[in-house]
Coordinates of C-alpha atoms in Angstrom, one line a residue:
M1 CA -9.1 -11.2 -23.9
S2 CA -9.5 -13.3 -20.7
T3 CA -12.9 -13.1 -19.0
P4 CA -12.7 -14.3 -15.3
T5 CA -15.7 -15.1 -13.1
P6 CA -18.0 -12.0 -12.9
L7 CA -17.8 -10.2 -9.6
K8 CA -21.4 -10.9 -8.7
E9 CA -20.8 -14.6 -8.9
R10 CA -18.0 -14.5 -6.2
P11 CA -18.6 -15.6 -2.6
R12 CA -20.3 -12.9 -0.5
P13 CA -19.4 -12.1 3.1
D14 CA -21.5 -12.8 6.2
N15 CA -23.9 -10.1 7.4
H16 CA -22.0 -7.2 8.8
V17 CA -22.2 -3.9 10.8
I18 CA -19.4 -1.8 9.4
V19 CA -18.2 1.1 11.6
I20 CA -15.9 3.7 10.1
F21 CA -14.0 5.8 12.7
G22 CA -12.7 9.1 11.4
V23 CA -15.5 9.1 8.8
S24 CA -15.2 12.9 8.3
G25 CA -11.5 12.6 7.3
D26 CA -10.0 12.6 3.9
L27 CA -9.4 8.9 3.7
A28 CA -13.0 7.9 4.4
K29 CA -14.2 10.5 1.9
R30 CA -11.8 9.6 -0.9
K31 CA -11.5 5.8 -0.5
I32 CA -13.6 4.0 2.1
L33 CA -17.1 5.4 1.4
P34 CA -16.8 5.3 -2.4
G35 CA -15.2 1.8 -2.1
L36 CA -18.1 0.5 -0.1
Y37 CA -20.6 1.9 -2.6
H38 CA -18.7 0.2 -5.5
L39 CA -18.8 -3.1 -3.5
A40 CA -22.5 -2.7 -3.1
V41 CA -23.1 -2.1 -6.8
A42 CA -20.9 -5.0 -7.7
G43 CA -23.0 -7.3 -5.4
L44 CA -20.0 -8.0 -3.1
L45 CA -21.3 -6.6 0.2
P46 CA -23.3 -8.9 2.5
D47 CA -27.0 -9.6 1.8
R48 CA -27.8 -7.6 4.9
Y49 CA -25.5 -4.9 6.3
R50 CA -25.4 -1.5 8.0
I51 CA -22.6 1.2 7.7
I52 CA -22.2 3.5 10.7
G53 CA -20.1 6.6 10.4
C54 CA -18.4 7.5 13.7
S55 CA -16.6 10.6 14.9
R56 CA -16.0 12.8 17.9
P57 CA -18.9 15.1 19.1
Q58 CA -17.4 18.1 17.3
S59 CA -18.0 16.4 13.9
R60 CA -21.6 15.4 14.8
M61 CA -24.0 14.7 11.9
T62 CA -27.5 13.5 11.7
D63 CA -28.2 10.3 9.7
E64 CA -29.5 12.4 6.9
E65 CA -26.5 14.7 6.9
F66 CA -24.3 11.6 6.8
R67 CA -26.1 10.3 3.8
T68 CA -25.7 13.6 2.0
Y69 CA -22.0 13.6 3.0
T70 CA -21.6 10.1 1.6
Y71 CA -23.5 11.0 -1.6
D72 CA -21.1 13.9 -2.2
A73 CA -18.1 11.7 -1.6
V74 CA -19.3 9.0 -4.0
C75 CA -20.2 11.6 -6.6
E76 CA -16.6 13.0 -6.5
F77 CA -14.5 9.9 -6.1
A78 CA -16.4 6.7 -7.0
S79 CA -16.3 4.9 -10.3
D80 CA -20.1 4.3 -10.0
K81 CA -22.3 7.4 -9.7
P82 CA -25.0 7.4 -6.9
E83 CA -28.3 7.1 -8.7
G84 CA -31.5 5.2 -8.8
K85 CA -32.4 2.1 -6.8
Q86 CA -28.7 1.2 -6.2
W87 CA -28.1 4.5 -4.4
Q88 CA -31.4 4.3 -2.5
S89 CA -30.7 0.8 -1.3
F90 CA -27.2 1.8 -0.2
A91 CA -28.2 5.0 1.5
Q92 CA -30.9 3.4 3.7
N93 CA -28.1 1.3 5.3
L94 CA -26.2 4.5 6.4
S95 CA -26.3 6.0 9.9
F96 CA -24.2 8.1 12.2
A97 CA -23.0 7.8 15.8
I98 CA -20.8 9.6 18.3
D99 CA -17.9 8.0 20.2
P100 CA -17.4 8.2 23.1
D101 CA -20.9 8.9 24.3
D102 CA -23.4 7.1 26.5
G103 CA -26.6 8.7 25.1
P104 CA -29.0 7.5 22.5
E105 CA -26.6 8.6 19.7
S106 CA -23.7 6.6 21.1
L107 CA -21.9 4.0 19.1
A108 CA -23.1 1.1 21.3
S109 CA -26.7 2.1 20.8
A110 CA -26.2 2.5 17.0
I111 CA -24.6 -1.0 16.8
E112 CA -27.4 -2.5 18.8
R113 CA -30.1 -0.9 16.5
A114 CA -28.2 -2.0 13.4
E115 CA -27.8 -5.6 14.5
H116 CA -31.5 -5.8 15.5
A117 CA -32.5 -4.5 12.1
I118 CA -30.3 -7.1 10.3
G119 CA -31.3 -9.9 12.5
G120 CA -29.6 -13.3 13.1
E121 CA -25.8 -13.7 13.3
V122 CA -24.0 -10.4 12.6
R123 CA -20.3 -9.7 12.4
R124 CA -18.8 -6.4 13.4
L125 CA -16.1 -4.6 11.4
Y126 CA -14.3 -1.5 12.8
H127 CA -12.3 0.5 10.3
L128 CA -9.9 2.8 12.3
A129 CA -9.3 5.5 9.7
I130 CA -7.6 7.7 12.3
P131 CA -3.9 8.4 13.3
S132 CA -2.2 5.7 15.3
D133 CA -2.0 7.8 18.5
A134 CA -5.8 8.1 18.4
M135 CA -6.3 4.4 18.2
H136 CA -5.5 3.6 21.8
S137 CA -8.7 5.3 23.2
V138 CA -10.9 3.9 20.5
I139 CA -9.7 0.3 21.2
H140 CA -10.1 0.8 24.9
N141 CA -13.7 2.1 24.5
L142 CA -14.6 -0.8 22.3
G143 CA -13.2 -3.3 24.8
A144 CA -14.6 -1.6 27.9
K145 CA -18.1 -1.6 26.4
G146 CA -17.9 -5.2 25.1
L147 CA -18.1 -4.2 21.5
H148 CA -14.9 -6.2 20.6
K149 CA -16.8 -9.5 20.5
N150 CA -17.4 -11.1 17.1
A151 CA -15.5 -8.2 15.6
R152 CA -12.7 -7.5 13.1
L153 CA -10.4 -4.5 13.3
I154 CA -8.8 -2.6 10.4
C155 CA -5.9 -0.4 11.4
E156 CA -4.6 2.2 9.1
K157 CA -0.9 3.0 8.5
P158 CA 1.5 4.1 9.8
F159 CA 1.2 1.6 12.6
G160 CA 3.0 3.5 15.2
V161 CA 5.8 6.0 14.6
D162 CA 8.7 3.8 16.0
L163 CA 9.3 0.5 17.6
A164 CA 8.1 1.5 21.1
S165 CA 4.8 3.0 19.9
A166 CA 4.2 0.0 17.6
I167 CA 4.7 -2.4 20.6
K168 CA 2.4 -0.3 22.8
L169 CA -0.3 -0.3 20.1
N170 CA 0.0 -4.0 19.6
E171 CA -0.3 -4.5 23.4
D172 CA -3.4 -2.4 23.6
I173 CA -5.0 -4.3 20.7
T174 CA -4.3 -7.7 22.1
E175 CA -5.8 -6.8 25.4
Y176 CA -9.2 -7.1 23.7
F177 CA -8.6 -8.5 20.2
D178 CA -6.9 -11.7 19.1
E179 CA -4.3 -11.4 16.3
S180 CA -6.8 -13.3 14.0
Q181 CA -9.2 -10.4 14.3
V182 CA -6.7 -7.7 13.4
F183 CA -6.1 -6.4 9.8
R184 CA -3.2 -3.9 9.4
I185 CA -4.1 -2.4 6.1
D186 CA -1.6 -1.2 3.4
H187 CA -3.5 -0.4 0.2
F188 CA -0.4 -1.0 -1.9
L189 CA -0.9 -4.8 -1.2
G190 CA -4.5 -4.5 -2.6
K191 CA -3.3 -3.4 -6.0
E192 CA -3.8 -5.9 -8.9
S193 CA -0.3 -5.3 -10.1
I194 CA 1.3 -6.1 -6.8
D195 CA -0.7 -9.3 -6.4
N196 CA 0.4 -10.2 -9.9
I197 CA 4.0 -10.4 -8.8
L198 CA 3.1 -13.7 -7.2
A199 CA 1.6 -14.9 -10.5
L200 CA 4.5 -13.5 -12.5
R201 CA 7.1 -15.4 -10.4
F202 CA 5.5 -18.6 -9.3
A203 CA 3.2 -19.4 -12.3
N204 CA 5.8 -18.7 -15.0
E205 CA 8.9 -20.9 -15.2
F206 CA 10.9 -18.5 -17.3
F207 CA 10.9 -15.8 -14.5
E208 CA 11.4 -17.6 -11.1
P209 CA 14.7 -19.3 -12.1
L210 CA 16.1 -15.7 -12.6
W211 CA 14.8 -14.3 -9.4
N212 CA 17.9 -14.6 -7.3
R213 CA 21.4 -13.2 -6.7
E214 CA 22.9 -15.3 -9.5
H215 CA 21.0 -13.3 -12.1
V216 CA 19.7 -10.1 -10.5
R217 CA 22.1 -7.2 -10.1
F218 CA 19.7 -4.8 -8.3
V219 CA 16.0 -4.2 -7.5
Q220 CA 14.4 -0.7 -7.4
I221 CA 11.0 0.3 -5.9
D222 CA 10.3 3.8 -7.0
V223 CA 7.2 5.8 -6.1
P224 CA 7.7 9.5 -6.9
E225 CA 4.7 11.8 -6.5
K226 CA 4.0 15.2 -8.2
I227 CA 1.7 16.4 -5.5
S228 CA 2.8 18.4 -2.5
I229 CA 1.6 17.7 1.0
I230 CA -1.7 19.4 0.0
G231 CA -2.6 21.1 3.2
R232 CA -1.6 18.2 5.5
G233 CA 1.3 20.0 7.2
D234 CA 0.2 19.0 10.7
F235 CA 0.1 15.3 9.7
Y236 CA 3.2 15.3 7.6
E237 CA 5.3 17.0 10.3
K238 CA 4.7 13.9 12.5
T239 CA 5.5 11.4 9.8
G240 CA 7.6 12.5 6.9
A241 CA 8.2 10.5 3.7
F242 CA 10.0 7.7 5.5
R243 CA 7.3 6.8 8.0
D244 CA 4.5 7.6 5.6
M245 CA 5.7 5.6 2.6
V246 CA 8.8 3.5 3.3
V247 CA 8.1 1.6 6.5
T248 CA 4.6 0.9 5.2
H249 CA 4.2 0.8 1.4
L250 CA 7.7 0.3 0.0
F251 CA 8.9 -2.3 2.6
Q252 CA 5.7 -4.2 2.1
V253 CA 6.3 -4.4 -1.7
L254 CA 9.8 -5.4 -1.0
G255 CA 8.5 -8.3 1.1
F256 CA 6.4 -9.6 -1.8
L257 CA 9.2 -9.2 -4.3
A258 CA 11.8 -11.0 -2.2
M259 CA 9.8 -13.8 -0.5
E260 CA 10.4 -17.5 -1.1
Q261 CA 7.5 -19.5 -2.7
P262 CA 4.8 -20.2 -0.1
T263 CA 3.2 -23.6 0.1
S264 CA -0.1 -21.9 -0.7
L265 CA -1.7 -18.4 -1.0
K266 CA -3.5 -18.8 2.3
A267 CA -2.7 -16.3 5.0
K268 CA -0.4 -18.2 7.2
P269 CA 2.1 -19.6 4.6
L270 CA 2.1 -16.3 2.6
R271 CA 2.7 -14.1 5.7
D272 CA 5.3 -16.5 7.0
E273 CA 7.4 -16.0 3.9
V274 CA 7.0 -12.2 4.0
S275 CA 8.0 -12.2 7.7
K276 CA 11.1 -14.2 6.8
V277 CA 12.1 -11.4 4.4
F278 CA 11.6 -8.8 7.1
D279 CA 13.7 -10.8 9.5
S280 CA 16.5 -11.0 6.9
L281 CA 16.6 -7.2 6.3
R282 CA 19.7 -5.5 7.6
T283 CA 19.0 -2.5 9.9
L284 CA 19.3 0.7 7.8
D285 CA 22.6 2.5 7.5
P286 CA 22.0 6.3 7.6
V287 CA 25.1 6.8 5.4
Q288 CA 23.2 5.0 2.6
V289 CA 20.1 7.2 2.9
V290 CA 19.4 10.6 1.3
R291 CA 16.7 12.8 2.8
G292 CA 15.4 15.8 1.0
Q293 CA 12.9 18.6 1.4
Y294 CA 11.3 20.4 -1.5
E295 CA 11.8 24.2 -1.8
G296 CA 8.8 26.0 -0.2
Y297 CA 7.9 23.2 2.3
L298 CA 8.8 25.5 5.2
E299 CA 6.1 27.9 4.0
E300 CA 3.4 25.3 4.0
E301 CA 0.6 25.7 6.5
G302 CA 1.2 23.6 9.7
V303 CA 4.9 23.2 9.0
A304 CA 7.5 24.5 11.6
P305 CA 9.7 27.2 10.2
D306 CA 12.8 25.2 11.1
S307 CA 11.4 21.8 10.2
T308 CA 13.8 19.0 9.2
T309 CA 11.0 16.7 8.2
E310 CA 11.9 14.9 4.9
T311 CA 9.5 15.1 1.9
F312 CA 11.9 12.9 -0.1
I313 CA 13.9 9.8 0.7
A314 CA 16.1 7.4 -1.2
L315 CA 17.9 4.5 0.5
R316 CA 19.7 1.3 -0.1
A317 CA 18.4 -1.8 1.7
R318 CA 20.0 -5.3 1.9
I319 CA 18.6 -8.7 2.6
E320 CA 20.9 -11.2 4.2
N321 CA 19.7 -14.6 3.0
P322 CA 21.0 -17.1 0.4
R323 CA 18.7 -15.8 -2.4
W324 CA 19.5 -12.1 -2.1
M325 CA 22.9 -11.7 -0.4
G326 CA 24.8 -8.9 -2.1
V327 CA 21.8 -7.6 -4.2
P328 CA 21.0 -4.0 -3.3
F329 CA 17.3 -2.9 -3.1
Y330 CA 17.0 0.7 -3.9
L331 CA 13.9 2.5 -2.6
R332 CA 12.9 6.1 -3.5
T333 CA 9.8 8.2 -2.9
G334 CA 9.0 11.9 -2.4
K335 CA 6.6 14.8 -2.9
C336 CA 6.7 17.5 -5.7
L337 CA 8.8 15.4 -8.0
A338 CA 8.8 15.4 -11.8
E339 CA 6.3 12.6 -12.2
S340 CA 3.8 10.4 -10.3
R341 CA 4.8 6.8 -10.9
H342 CA 4.7 3.4 -9.2
L343 CA 7.7 1.4 -10.6
I344 CA 9.5 -1.8 -9.8
T345 CA 12.7 -2.5 -11.7
I346 CA 14.5 -5.9 -11.7
G347 CA 17.9 -5.2 -13.1
L348 CA 19.5 -8.4 -14.5
R349 CA 23.3 -9.0 -14.7
E350 CA 24.9 -8.2 -18.0
P351 CA 26.1 -11.2 -20.1
V352 CA 29.5 -11.4 -21.6
M353 CA 29.3 -9.3 -24.8
R354 CA 32.7 -9.9 -26.5
M355 CA 31.1 -11.8 -29.4
F356 CA 29.2 -8.7 -30.5
P357 CA 31.4 -6.2 -32.4
G358 CA 31.6 -2.8 -30.8
S359 CA 29.5 -3.8 -27.7
E360 CA 32.3 -3.0 -25.3
H361 CA 32.0 0.7 -26.4
A362 CA 28.2 0.8 -26.4
S363 CA 26.0 1.9 -23.5
H364 CA 23.1 -0.5 -22.8
H365 CA 22.4 0.2 -19.2
D366 CA 18.6 0.3 -19.9
A367 CA 18.6 -3.3 -21.3
N368 CA 18.3 -6.5 -19.3
K369 CA 15.6 -5.1 -17.1
L370 CA 12.1 -6.1 -16.1
V371 CA 10.0 -3.1 -15.3
V372 CA 6.7 -3.4 -13.5
D373 CA 4.4 -0.3 -13.4
F374 CA 2.1 -1.2 -10.5
D375 CA -0.1 1.9 -10.8
D376 CA -3.3 0.1 -11.6
P377 CA -4.3 -1.2 -14.1
G378 CA -0.5 -1.7 -14.6
T379 CA 2.0 -2.8 -17.2
I380 CA 5.1 -5.1 -17.4
H381 CA 8.0 -4.2 -19.7
A382 CA 10.9 -6.5 -20.6
H383 CA 13.8 -4.4 -21.8
F384 CA 16.4 -6.4 -23.8
L385 CA 18.9 -6.2 -26.6
A386 CA 18.2 -7.2 -30.2
K387 CA 20.0 -7.0 -33.5
Q388 CA 19.3 -3.9 -35.5
P389 CA 18.3 -4.3 -39.2
G390 CA 21.3 -4.0 -41.5
P391 CA 24.4 -5.9 -42.7
D392 CA 26.3 -5.6 -39.4
M393 CA 25.7 -7.3 -36.0
T394 CA 24.8 -4.1 -34.2
L395 CA 22.7 -4.3 -31.1
G396 CA 19.9 -2.0 -30.2
Q397 CA 17.5 -1.7 -27.2
A398 CA 14.1 -3.3 -27.5
T399 CA 11.0 -3.7 -25.3
M400 CA 8.2 -6.2 -25.0
T401 CA 5.1 -4.9 -23.1
F402 CA 2.2 -6.5 -21.3
R403 CA -0.7 -4.2 -20.5
Y404 CA -3.5 -5.2 -18.2
A405 CA -6.1 -3.1 -20.0
D406 CA -5.3 -4.8 -23.3
S407 CA -5.4 -8.4 -21.9
F408 CA -8.1 -8.6 -19.3
S409 CA -11.6 -7.3 -18.8
E410 CA -11.6 -4.2 -16.6
S411 CA -15.2 -4.8 -15.6
N412 CA -13.9 -7.0 -12.8
N413 CA -11.5 -4.4 -11.4
L414 CA -11.6 -3.5 -7.7
E415 CA -9.6 -0.6 -6.4
A416 CA -7.1 -1.5 -3.7
Y417 CA -9.2 -0.4 -0.8
E418 CA -12.3 -2.2 -2.2
H419 CA -10.3 -5.4 -2.6
L420 CA -8.8 -5.3 0.9
I421 CA -12.1 -4.4 2.7
L422 CA -13.7 -7.3 0.9
Q423 CA -10.9 -9.6 2.1
V424 CA -11.5 -8.5 5.7
M425 CA -15.2 -9.3 5.5
L426 CA -14.2 -12.7 4.0
N427 CA -11.7 -13.1 6.9
N428 CA -8.7 -13.5 4.6
Q429 CA -5.6 -12.0 6.3
A430 CA -3.2 -12.9 3.4
L431 CA -2.6 -9.3 2.3
F432 CA -2.3 -7.9 5.8
T433 CA 0.8 -7.6 8.0
R434 CA 1.2 -9.4 11.3
S435 CA 2.3 -7.7 14.5
D436 CA 5.8 -9.3 14.4
G437 CA 6.3 -8.0 10.9
I438 CA 5.4 -4.5 11.8
E439 CA 7.7 -4.5 14.8
R440 CA 10.6 -6.0 12.8
L441 CA 10.3 -3.2 10.3
W442 CA 10.5 -0.5 13.0
E443 CA 13.7 -2.4 14.3
V444 CA 15.1 -2.1 10.8
A445 CA 14.3 1.6 10.7
A446 CA 15.6 2.4 14.2
P447 CA 19.2 3.6 13.2
L448 CA 17.8 6.1 10.7
L449 CA 15.2 7.4 13.2
E450 CA 17.8 7.8 15.9
H451 CA 20.5 9.3 13.7
P452 CA 18.7 10.8 10.6
S453 CA 20.9 11.8 7.7
P454 CA 21.0 15.5 6.9
I455 CA 18.3 17.3 4.8
A456 CA 19.1 18.5 1.3
T457 CA 16.6 20.8 -0.5
Y458 CA 15.5 20.2 -4.0
P459 CA 13.5 22.2 -6.6
K460 CA 9.8 21.3 -7.2
G461 CA 9.4 19.3 -10.4
S462 CA 12.9 17.7 -10.1
W463 CA 13.9 14.1 -9.2
G464 CA 15.0 15.1 -5.7
P465 CA 18.4 16.0 -4.4
E466 CA 21.3 15.2 -6.8
S467 CA 23.0 13.3 -4.1
S468 CA 20.3 10.6 -4.4
E469 CA 22.3 9.3 -7.5
L470 CA 24.9 8.2 -5.0
V471 CA 22.5 5.8 -3.4
V472 CA 22.3 3.7 -6.6
A473 CA 25.8 4.2 -7.9
P474 CA 27.2 2.6 -10.0
D475 CA 23.7 1.8 -11.2
H476 CA 21.1 4.3 -12.3
W477 CA 17.5 5.1 -11.4
T478 CA 15.1 3.7 -14.0
L479 CA 13.3 7.0 -13.9
P480 CA 13.7 9.4 -15.6
E481 CA 15.6 7.3 -18.2
L482 CA 12.6 5.1 -19.0
A483 CA 9.9 7.6 -18.1
D484 CA 8.2 7.1 -21.4
T485 CA 7.5 3.3 -20.8

């Protein structure tokens, strides 16, 4: 088993004041606060830091209440339990502030006190864990009070809801922040298994020569979810599965899968190649999109009784460049489906089979596939044909499997948010999307947003509307056929 450099021996960031906007929300509770605590335990936070929780006056907390709130969040969601000196050291760096406010509890006052306590040169990190329409006022307040200086900005997805809103948000940001200060976060790109796509392709000669239209028949990116909207009706009505998952997560994964080899893994060359993929994407054809809504969605709290918001989407995307011309990219995601999985399938072209007796009558559509499960820690399965034991040359389907957990020490694991927040503090933008990339994806999405395909209902626990099979025809969805991989 490989044993990479221990986390505590990795480079540490400069001293920071970290401000979390929307700290009382679900994202901060489940991911950001537990993630920061794990980074502290792993020795990856700065030598000196302060974490300020920030919210509107109606969610006011005292410093002690915020520490208790964080303790409960870490207890419930962190891999490291809050105890002993590690928790005490972390907790003493927590405080709370109100924004906007000009009194002693204001954000500006809290930042000033935190920077004074740290001493010396201190960087500021603002994590906007709030809806995109709420970011405008926060950005303006930061700029108007001069708090944007020496700062970095994390913006959560979805980054806008269409091209016009994305352009407006980018304009508001660039009024005060340079693009080099902005980190548009997508936690899928922080997953070890997604990052490993770069290693799989470019560090292994037996994969990269096959990674093109001459050998690849189709590509699938499939992220079904068993959960419902779990009480987030008001949020989901404004986004739906397409805005929530495709324009952000699935298109970002597509960019990593389809890019040309960058000259290095530094931010500029890596993001340049991803942007070239986005520039090569055709605008979506609503005819090649299936939108679905699970039975019972209209009864969910916060959902309009006549809602046409999709909880499921399957679509066919195409990339018009020499490497991928003619290769369909199938994307699917949805709520209340049969399983929760994160799967990439590279379907290879079938070879000429005439030399194998009976092969013309056999069904081997699950062979000649590379399947990547990128739900950390992740696996890679190579599905191929092999001779079955016996006197005849009879082919059977076989699988070779790589499992992260069996091959590498999990003591070095960082969850996606932990990995990405650390990269922000280290000022590495490689895994974050540029403004031009975001705007291009909304351009690609525009025909579907303007002329959405009709809604089809589907039963909970199914694989979505039956019509989604038409999106991949004559191919097949890898799930549920290979659901046991």
